[in-house]
GROMACS .gro file of C-alpha atoms in nm:
model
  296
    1UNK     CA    1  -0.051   1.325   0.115
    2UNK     CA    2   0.204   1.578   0.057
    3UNK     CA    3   0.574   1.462   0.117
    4UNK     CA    4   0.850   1.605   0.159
    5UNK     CA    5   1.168   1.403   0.084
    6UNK     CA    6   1.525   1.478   0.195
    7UNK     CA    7   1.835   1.200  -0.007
    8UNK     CA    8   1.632   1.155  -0.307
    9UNK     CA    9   1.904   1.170  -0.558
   10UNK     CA   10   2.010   0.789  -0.360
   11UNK     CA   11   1.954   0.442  -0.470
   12UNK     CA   12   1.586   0.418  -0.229
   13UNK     CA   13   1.511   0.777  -0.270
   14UNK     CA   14   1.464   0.776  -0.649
   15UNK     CA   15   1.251   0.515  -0.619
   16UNK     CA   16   1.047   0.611  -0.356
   17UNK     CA   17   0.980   0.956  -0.511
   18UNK     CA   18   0.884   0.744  -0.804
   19UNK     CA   19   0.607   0.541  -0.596
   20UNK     CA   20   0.500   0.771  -0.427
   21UNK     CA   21   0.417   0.981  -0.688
   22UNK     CA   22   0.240   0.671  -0.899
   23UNK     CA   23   0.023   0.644  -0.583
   24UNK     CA   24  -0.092   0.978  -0.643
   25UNK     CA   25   0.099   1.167  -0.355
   26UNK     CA   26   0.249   1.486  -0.432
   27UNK     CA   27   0.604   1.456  -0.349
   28UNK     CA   28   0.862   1.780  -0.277
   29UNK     CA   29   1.272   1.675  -0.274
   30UNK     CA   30   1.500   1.899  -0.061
   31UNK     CA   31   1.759   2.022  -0.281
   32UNK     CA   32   2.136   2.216  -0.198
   33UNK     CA   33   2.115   2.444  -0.455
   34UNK     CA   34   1.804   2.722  -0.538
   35UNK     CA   35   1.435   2.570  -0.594
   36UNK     CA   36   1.382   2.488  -0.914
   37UNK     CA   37   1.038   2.470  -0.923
   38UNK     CA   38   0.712   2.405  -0.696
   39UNK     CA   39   0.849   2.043  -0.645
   40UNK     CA   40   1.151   2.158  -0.489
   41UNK     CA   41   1.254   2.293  -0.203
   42UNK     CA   42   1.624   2.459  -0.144
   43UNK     CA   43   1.799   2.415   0.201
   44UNK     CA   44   2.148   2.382   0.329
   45UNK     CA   45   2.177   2.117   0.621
   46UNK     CA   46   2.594   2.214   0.693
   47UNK     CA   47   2.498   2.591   0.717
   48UNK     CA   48   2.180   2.441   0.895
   49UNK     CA   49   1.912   2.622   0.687
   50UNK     CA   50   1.606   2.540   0.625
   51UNK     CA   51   1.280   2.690   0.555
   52UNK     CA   52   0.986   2.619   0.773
   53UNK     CA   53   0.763   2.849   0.553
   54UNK     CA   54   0.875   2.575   0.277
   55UNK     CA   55   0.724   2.290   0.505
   56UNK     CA   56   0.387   2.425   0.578
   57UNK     CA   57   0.125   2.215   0.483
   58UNK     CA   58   0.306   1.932   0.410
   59UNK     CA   59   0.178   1.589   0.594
   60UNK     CA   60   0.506   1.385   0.603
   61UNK     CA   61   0.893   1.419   0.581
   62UNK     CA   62   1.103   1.150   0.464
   63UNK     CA   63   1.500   1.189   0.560
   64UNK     CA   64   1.726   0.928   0.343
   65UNK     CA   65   1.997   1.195   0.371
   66UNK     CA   66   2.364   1.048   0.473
   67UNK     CA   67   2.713   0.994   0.266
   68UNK     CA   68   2.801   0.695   0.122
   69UNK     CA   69   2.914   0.418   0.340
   70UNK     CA   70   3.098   0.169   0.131
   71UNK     CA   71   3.162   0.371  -0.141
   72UNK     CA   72   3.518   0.466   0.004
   73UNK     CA   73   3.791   0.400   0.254
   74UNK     CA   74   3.678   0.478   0.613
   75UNK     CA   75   3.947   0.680   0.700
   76UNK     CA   76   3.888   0.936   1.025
   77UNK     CA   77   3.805   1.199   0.837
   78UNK     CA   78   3.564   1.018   0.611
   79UNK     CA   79   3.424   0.835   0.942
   80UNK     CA   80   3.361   1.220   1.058
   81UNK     CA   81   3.163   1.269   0.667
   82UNK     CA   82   2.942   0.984   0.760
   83UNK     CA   83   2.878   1.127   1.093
   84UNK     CA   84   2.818   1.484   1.044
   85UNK     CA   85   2.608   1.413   0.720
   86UNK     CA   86   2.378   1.171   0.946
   87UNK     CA   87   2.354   1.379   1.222
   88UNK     CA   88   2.344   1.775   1.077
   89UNK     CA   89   2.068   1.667   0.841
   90UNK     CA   90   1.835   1.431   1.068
   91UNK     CA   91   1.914   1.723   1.334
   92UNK     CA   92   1.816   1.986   1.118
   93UNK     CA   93   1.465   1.847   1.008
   94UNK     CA   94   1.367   1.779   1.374
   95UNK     CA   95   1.431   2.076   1.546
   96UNK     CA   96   1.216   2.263   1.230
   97UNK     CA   97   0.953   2.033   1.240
   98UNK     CA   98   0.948   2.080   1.579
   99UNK     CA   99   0.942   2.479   1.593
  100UNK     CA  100   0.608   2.457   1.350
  101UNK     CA  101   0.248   2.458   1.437
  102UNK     CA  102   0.131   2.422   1.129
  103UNK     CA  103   0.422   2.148   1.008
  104UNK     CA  104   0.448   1.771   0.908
  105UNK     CA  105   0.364   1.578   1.173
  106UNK     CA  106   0.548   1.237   1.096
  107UNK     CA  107   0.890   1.222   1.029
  108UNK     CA  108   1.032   0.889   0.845
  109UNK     CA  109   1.418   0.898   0.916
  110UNK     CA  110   1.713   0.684   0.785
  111UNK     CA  111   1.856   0.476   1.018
  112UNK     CA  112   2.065   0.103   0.992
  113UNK     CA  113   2.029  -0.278   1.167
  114UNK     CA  114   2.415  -0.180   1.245
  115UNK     CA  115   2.229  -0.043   1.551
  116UNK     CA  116   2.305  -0.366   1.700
  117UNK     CA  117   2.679  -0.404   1.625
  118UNK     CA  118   2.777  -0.778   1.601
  119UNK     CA  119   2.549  -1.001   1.748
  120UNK     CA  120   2.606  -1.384   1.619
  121UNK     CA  121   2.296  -1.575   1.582
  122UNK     CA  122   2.108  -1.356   1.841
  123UNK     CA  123   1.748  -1.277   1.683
  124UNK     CA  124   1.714  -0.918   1.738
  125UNK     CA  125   1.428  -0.739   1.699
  126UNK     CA  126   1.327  -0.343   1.752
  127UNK     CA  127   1.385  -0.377   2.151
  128UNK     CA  128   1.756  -0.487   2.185
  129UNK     CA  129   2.002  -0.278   2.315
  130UNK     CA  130   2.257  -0.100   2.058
  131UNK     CA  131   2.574  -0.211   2.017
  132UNK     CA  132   2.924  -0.067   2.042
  133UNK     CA  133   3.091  -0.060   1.722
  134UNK     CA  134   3.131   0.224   1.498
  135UNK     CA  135   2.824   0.177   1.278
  136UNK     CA  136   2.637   0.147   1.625
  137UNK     CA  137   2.748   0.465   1.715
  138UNK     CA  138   2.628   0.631   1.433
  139UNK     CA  139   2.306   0.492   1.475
  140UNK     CA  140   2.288   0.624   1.809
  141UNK     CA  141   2.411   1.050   1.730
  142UNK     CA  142   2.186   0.979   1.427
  143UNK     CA  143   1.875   0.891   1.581
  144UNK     CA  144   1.911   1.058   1.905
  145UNK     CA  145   1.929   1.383   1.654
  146UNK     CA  146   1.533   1.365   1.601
  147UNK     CA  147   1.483   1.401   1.998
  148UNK     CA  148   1.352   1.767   1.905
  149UNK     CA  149   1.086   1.636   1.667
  150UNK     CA  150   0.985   1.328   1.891
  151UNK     CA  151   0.945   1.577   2.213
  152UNK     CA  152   0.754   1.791   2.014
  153UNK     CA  153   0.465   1.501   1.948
  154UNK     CA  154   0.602   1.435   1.583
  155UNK     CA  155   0.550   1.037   1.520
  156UNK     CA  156   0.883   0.964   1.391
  157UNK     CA  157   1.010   0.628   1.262
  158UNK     CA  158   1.360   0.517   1.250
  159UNK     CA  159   1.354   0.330   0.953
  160UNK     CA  160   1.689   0.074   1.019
  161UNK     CA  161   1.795  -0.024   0.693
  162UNK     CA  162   1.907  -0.376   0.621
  163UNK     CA  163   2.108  -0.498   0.272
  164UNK     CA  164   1.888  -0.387   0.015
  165UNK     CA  165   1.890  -0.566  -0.302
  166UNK     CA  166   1.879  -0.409  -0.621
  167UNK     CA  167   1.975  -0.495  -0.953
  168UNK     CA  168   2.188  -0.157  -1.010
  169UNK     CA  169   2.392  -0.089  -0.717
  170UNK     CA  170   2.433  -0.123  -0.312
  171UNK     CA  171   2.502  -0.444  -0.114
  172UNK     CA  172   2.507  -0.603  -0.462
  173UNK     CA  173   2.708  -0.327  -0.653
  174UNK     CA  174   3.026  -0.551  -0.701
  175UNK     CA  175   2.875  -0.920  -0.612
  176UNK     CA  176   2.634  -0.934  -0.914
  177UNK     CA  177   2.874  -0.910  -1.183
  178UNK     CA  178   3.107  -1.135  -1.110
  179UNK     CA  179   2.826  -1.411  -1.000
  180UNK     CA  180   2.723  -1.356  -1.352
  181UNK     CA  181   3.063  -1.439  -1.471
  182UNK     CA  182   3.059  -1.746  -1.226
  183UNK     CA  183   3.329  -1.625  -1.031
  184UNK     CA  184   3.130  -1.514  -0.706
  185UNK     CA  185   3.041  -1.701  -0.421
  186UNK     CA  186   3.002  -1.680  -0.033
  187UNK     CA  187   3.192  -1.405   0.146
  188UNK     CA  188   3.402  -1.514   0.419
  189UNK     CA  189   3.298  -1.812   0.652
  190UNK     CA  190   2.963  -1.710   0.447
  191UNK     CA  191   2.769  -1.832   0.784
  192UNK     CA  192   2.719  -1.467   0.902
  193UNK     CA  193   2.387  -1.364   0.898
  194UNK     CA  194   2.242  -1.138   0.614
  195UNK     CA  195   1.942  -0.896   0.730
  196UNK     CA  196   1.789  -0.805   0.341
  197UNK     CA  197   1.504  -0.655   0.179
  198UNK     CA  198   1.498  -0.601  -0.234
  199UNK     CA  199   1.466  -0.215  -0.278
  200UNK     CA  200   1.062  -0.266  -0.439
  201UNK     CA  201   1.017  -0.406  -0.115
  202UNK     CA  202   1.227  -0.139   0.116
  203UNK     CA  203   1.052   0.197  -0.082
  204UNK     CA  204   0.692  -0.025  -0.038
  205UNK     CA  205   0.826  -0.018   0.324
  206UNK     CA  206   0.869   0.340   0.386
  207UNK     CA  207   0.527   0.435   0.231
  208UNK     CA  208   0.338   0.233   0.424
  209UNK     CA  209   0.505   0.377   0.700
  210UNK     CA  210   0.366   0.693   0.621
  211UNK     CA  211   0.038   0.614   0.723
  212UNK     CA  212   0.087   0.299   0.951
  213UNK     CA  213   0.078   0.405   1.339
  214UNK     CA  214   0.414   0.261   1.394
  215UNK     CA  215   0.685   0.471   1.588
  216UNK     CA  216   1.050   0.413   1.726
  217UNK     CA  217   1.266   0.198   1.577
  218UNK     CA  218   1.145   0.024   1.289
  219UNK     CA  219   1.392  -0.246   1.161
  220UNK     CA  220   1.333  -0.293   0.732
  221UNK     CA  221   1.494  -0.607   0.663
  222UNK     CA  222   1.248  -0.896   0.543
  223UNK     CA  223   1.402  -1.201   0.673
  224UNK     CA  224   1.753  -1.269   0.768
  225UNK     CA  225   1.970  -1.562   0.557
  226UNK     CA  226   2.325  -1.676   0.563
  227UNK     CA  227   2.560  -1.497   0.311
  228UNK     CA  228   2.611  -1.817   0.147
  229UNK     CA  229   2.258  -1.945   0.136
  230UNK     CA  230   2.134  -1.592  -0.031
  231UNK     CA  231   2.448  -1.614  -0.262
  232UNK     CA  232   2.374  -1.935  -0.386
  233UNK     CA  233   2.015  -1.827  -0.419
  234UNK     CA  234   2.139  -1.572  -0.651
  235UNK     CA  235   2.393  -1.793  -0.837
  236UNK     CA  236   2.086  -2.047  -0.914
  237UNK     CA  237   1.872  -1.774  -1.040
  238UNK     CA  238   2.194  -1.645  -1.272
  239UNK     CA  239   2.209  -2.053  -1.390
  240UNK     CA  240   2.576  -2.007  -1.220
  241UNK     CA  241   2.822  -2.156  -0.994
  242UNK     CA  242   2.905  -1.990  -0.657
  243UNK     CA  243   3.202  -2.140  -0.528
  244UNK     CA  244   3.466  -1.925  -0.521
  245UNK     CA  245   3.453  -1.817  -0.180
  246UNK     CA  246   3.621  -1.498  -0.105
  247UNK     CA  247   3.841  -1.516   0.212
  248UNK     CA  248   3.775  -1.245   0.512
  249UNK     CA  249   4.126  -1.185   0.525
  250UNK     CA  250   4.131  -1.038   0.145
  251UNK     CA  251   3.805  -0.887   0.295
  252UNK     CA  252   3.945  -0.719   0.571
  253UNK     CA  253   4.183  -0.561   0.366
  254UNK     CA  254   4.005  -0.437   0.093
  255UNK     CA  255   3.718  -0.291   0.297
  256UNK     CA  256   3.892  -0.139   0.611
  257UNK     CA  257   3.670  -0.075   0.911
  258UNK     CA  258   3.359  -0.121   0.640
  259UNK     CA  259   3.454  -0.514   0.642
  260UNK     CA  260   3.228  -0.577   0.995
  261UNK     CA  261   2.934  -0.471   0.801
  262UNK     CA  262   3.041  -0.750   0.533
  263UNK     CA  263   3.160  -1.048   0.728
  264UNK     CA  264   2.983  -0.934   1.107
  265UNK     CA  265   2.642  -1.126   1.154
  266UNK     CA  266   2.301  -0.917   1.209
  267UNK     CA  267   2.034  -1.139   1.237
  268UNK     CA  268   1.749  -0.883   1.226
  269UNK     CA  269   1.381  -0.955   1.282
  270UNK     CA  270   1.139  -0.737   1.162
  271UNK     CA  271   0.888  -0.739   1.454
  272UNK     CA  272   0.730  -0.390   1.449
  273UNK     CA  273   0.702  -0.366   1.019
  274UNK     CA  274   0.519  -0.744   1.015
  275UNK     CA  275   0.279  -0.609   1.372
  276UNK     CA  276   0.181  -0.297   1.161
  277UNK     CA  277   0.042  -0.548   0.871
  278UNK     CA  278   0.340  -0.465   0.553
  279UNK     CA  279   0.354  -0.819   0.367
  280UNK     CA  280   0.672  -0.824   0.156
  281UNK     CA  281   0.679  -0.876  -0.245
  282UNK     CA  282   0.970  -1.062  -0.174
  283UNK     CA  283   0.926  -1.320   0.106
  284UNK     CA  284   1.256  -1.563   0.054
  285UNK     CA  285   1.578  -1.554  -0.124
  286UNK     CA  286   1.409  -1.722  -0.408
  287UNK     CA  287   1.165  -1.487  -0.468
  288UNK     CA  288   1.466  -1.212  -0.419
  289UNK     CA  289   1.690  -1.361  -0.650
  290UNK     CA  290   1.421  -1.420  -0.942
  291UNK     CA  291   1.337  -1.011  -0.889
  292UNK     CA  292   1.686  -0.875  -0.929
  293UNK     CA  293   1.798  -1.132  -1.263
  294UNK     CA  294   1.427  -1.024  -1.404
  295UNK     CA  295   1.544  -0.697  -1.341
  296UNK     CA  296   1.930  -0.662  -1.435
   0.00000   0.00000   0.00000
């Protein structure tokens, strides 16, 4: 297949580029700045500009674009960054994709399990309402941005993201180290639930989705766990304590309006990725846990 991939400068879109091209695909990345060369291709999603002449041909587009989430305070202006960078890119893509004859006709876009908001011990899988907290909301502009695409008889997938593991970065970023110091431990009550997926298993995800006949909402989580089951999962694998419990308070503090996503409980289920026949590397915080210290 030829793909075309949109955020792959991020922590999943590096190494999906990288798989994809292993499994002999030939992979284009949307770039803001002038094509480099044939594997590039240059648009501008805030002037919204992009080249459907550049598209032609190609079987698939992938959109991982977004900003950062927990990378900084959630101020209102940065809450309007995470919104407009969601929305102007995901909006962009459709409404070309939709304006071609000749153009991709499946469209793989980002999207989160904070669909759901905060949701307890609820199992929720692809059908459950969304939810009404800010993350929620952003899921909602953010998907409801492909409508052009989906109208036009594109199969698009809303791939909703859960924590991805990885040994260099995300959910993990600041957790890892200091659970190899044997400092970490559960966060908050530590009984909310955790929706993951290790990244091997989240870019395995999306290219299977590339040729699976899956469409809608598609949640990529493998299995949801209780922060402090999956920390002490990790701790074991590390040879490490994890009792020093970090208190939602300090929590709250540190991580503004970004906290929810830390100490709120998702308890996603996977239903349509498991019905379309994708079996996970990593089936069980053991397995998880025994990836990422293989791979620190």
């Amino acid at each position: 297949m030829r793909v075309v991939v949109a955020g792959s400068h991020g922590l999943i879109g590096g190494d999906l580029v990288a798989l994809l091209r292993r499994e002999g695909h030939r992979v284009q990345v949307l770039v803001r700045r002038p094509a480099s060369g044939p594997d590039e291709v240059s648009w501008d999603p805030t002037a919204g500009r992009l080249d459907a002449r550049d598209l032609v041909g190609a079987d698939a587009v992938v959109c991982l674009s977004g900003a950062g989430v927990a990378d900084r305070y959630l101020t209102p202006a940065r809450k309007r960054v995470v919104v407009s960078s969601r929305v102007d890119t995901a909006g962009l893509v459709a409404r070309t994709l939709a304006g071609m004859d000749d153009g991709p006709r499946v469209l793989l876009q980002a999207s989160g399990i904070g669909a759901y908001g905060e949701r307890g011990d609820d199992l929720l899988d692809e059908h459950e309402p969304l939810g009404s907290t800010f993350f929620a909301d952003v899921v909602r502009q953010w998907e409801a941005a492909s409508a052009p695409a989906v109208a036009a008889g594109v199969r698009v997938a809303f791939l909703r993201t859960g924590i991805v593991l990885s040994p260099r970065g995300g959910a993990l970023g600041r957790l890892l180290p200091l659970l190899r110091l044997g400092v970490g431990g559960p966060l908050g009550s530590g009984r909310q639930w955790w929706s993951w997926i290790t990244l091997v298993d989240e870019v395995r995800a999306i290219a299977h989705l590339l040729e699976a006949d899956v469409s809608g909402p598609v949640n990529l989580v493998t299995q949801a766990t209780r922060n402090e089951d999956l920390t002490r999962a990790l701790a074991r694998a590390l040879h490490r304590p994890a009792v020093v419990r970090a208190p939602a308070v300090a929590l709250r503090l540190a991580l503004g309006d970004f906290a929810p996503e830390v100490l709120g409980s998702i308890r996603a289920d996977p239903a349509a990725l498991r019905a379309s026949g994708f079996v996970p590397a990593h089936a069980d915080p053991a397995a998880a846990a025994a990836w990422l210290v293989r791979n620190r």
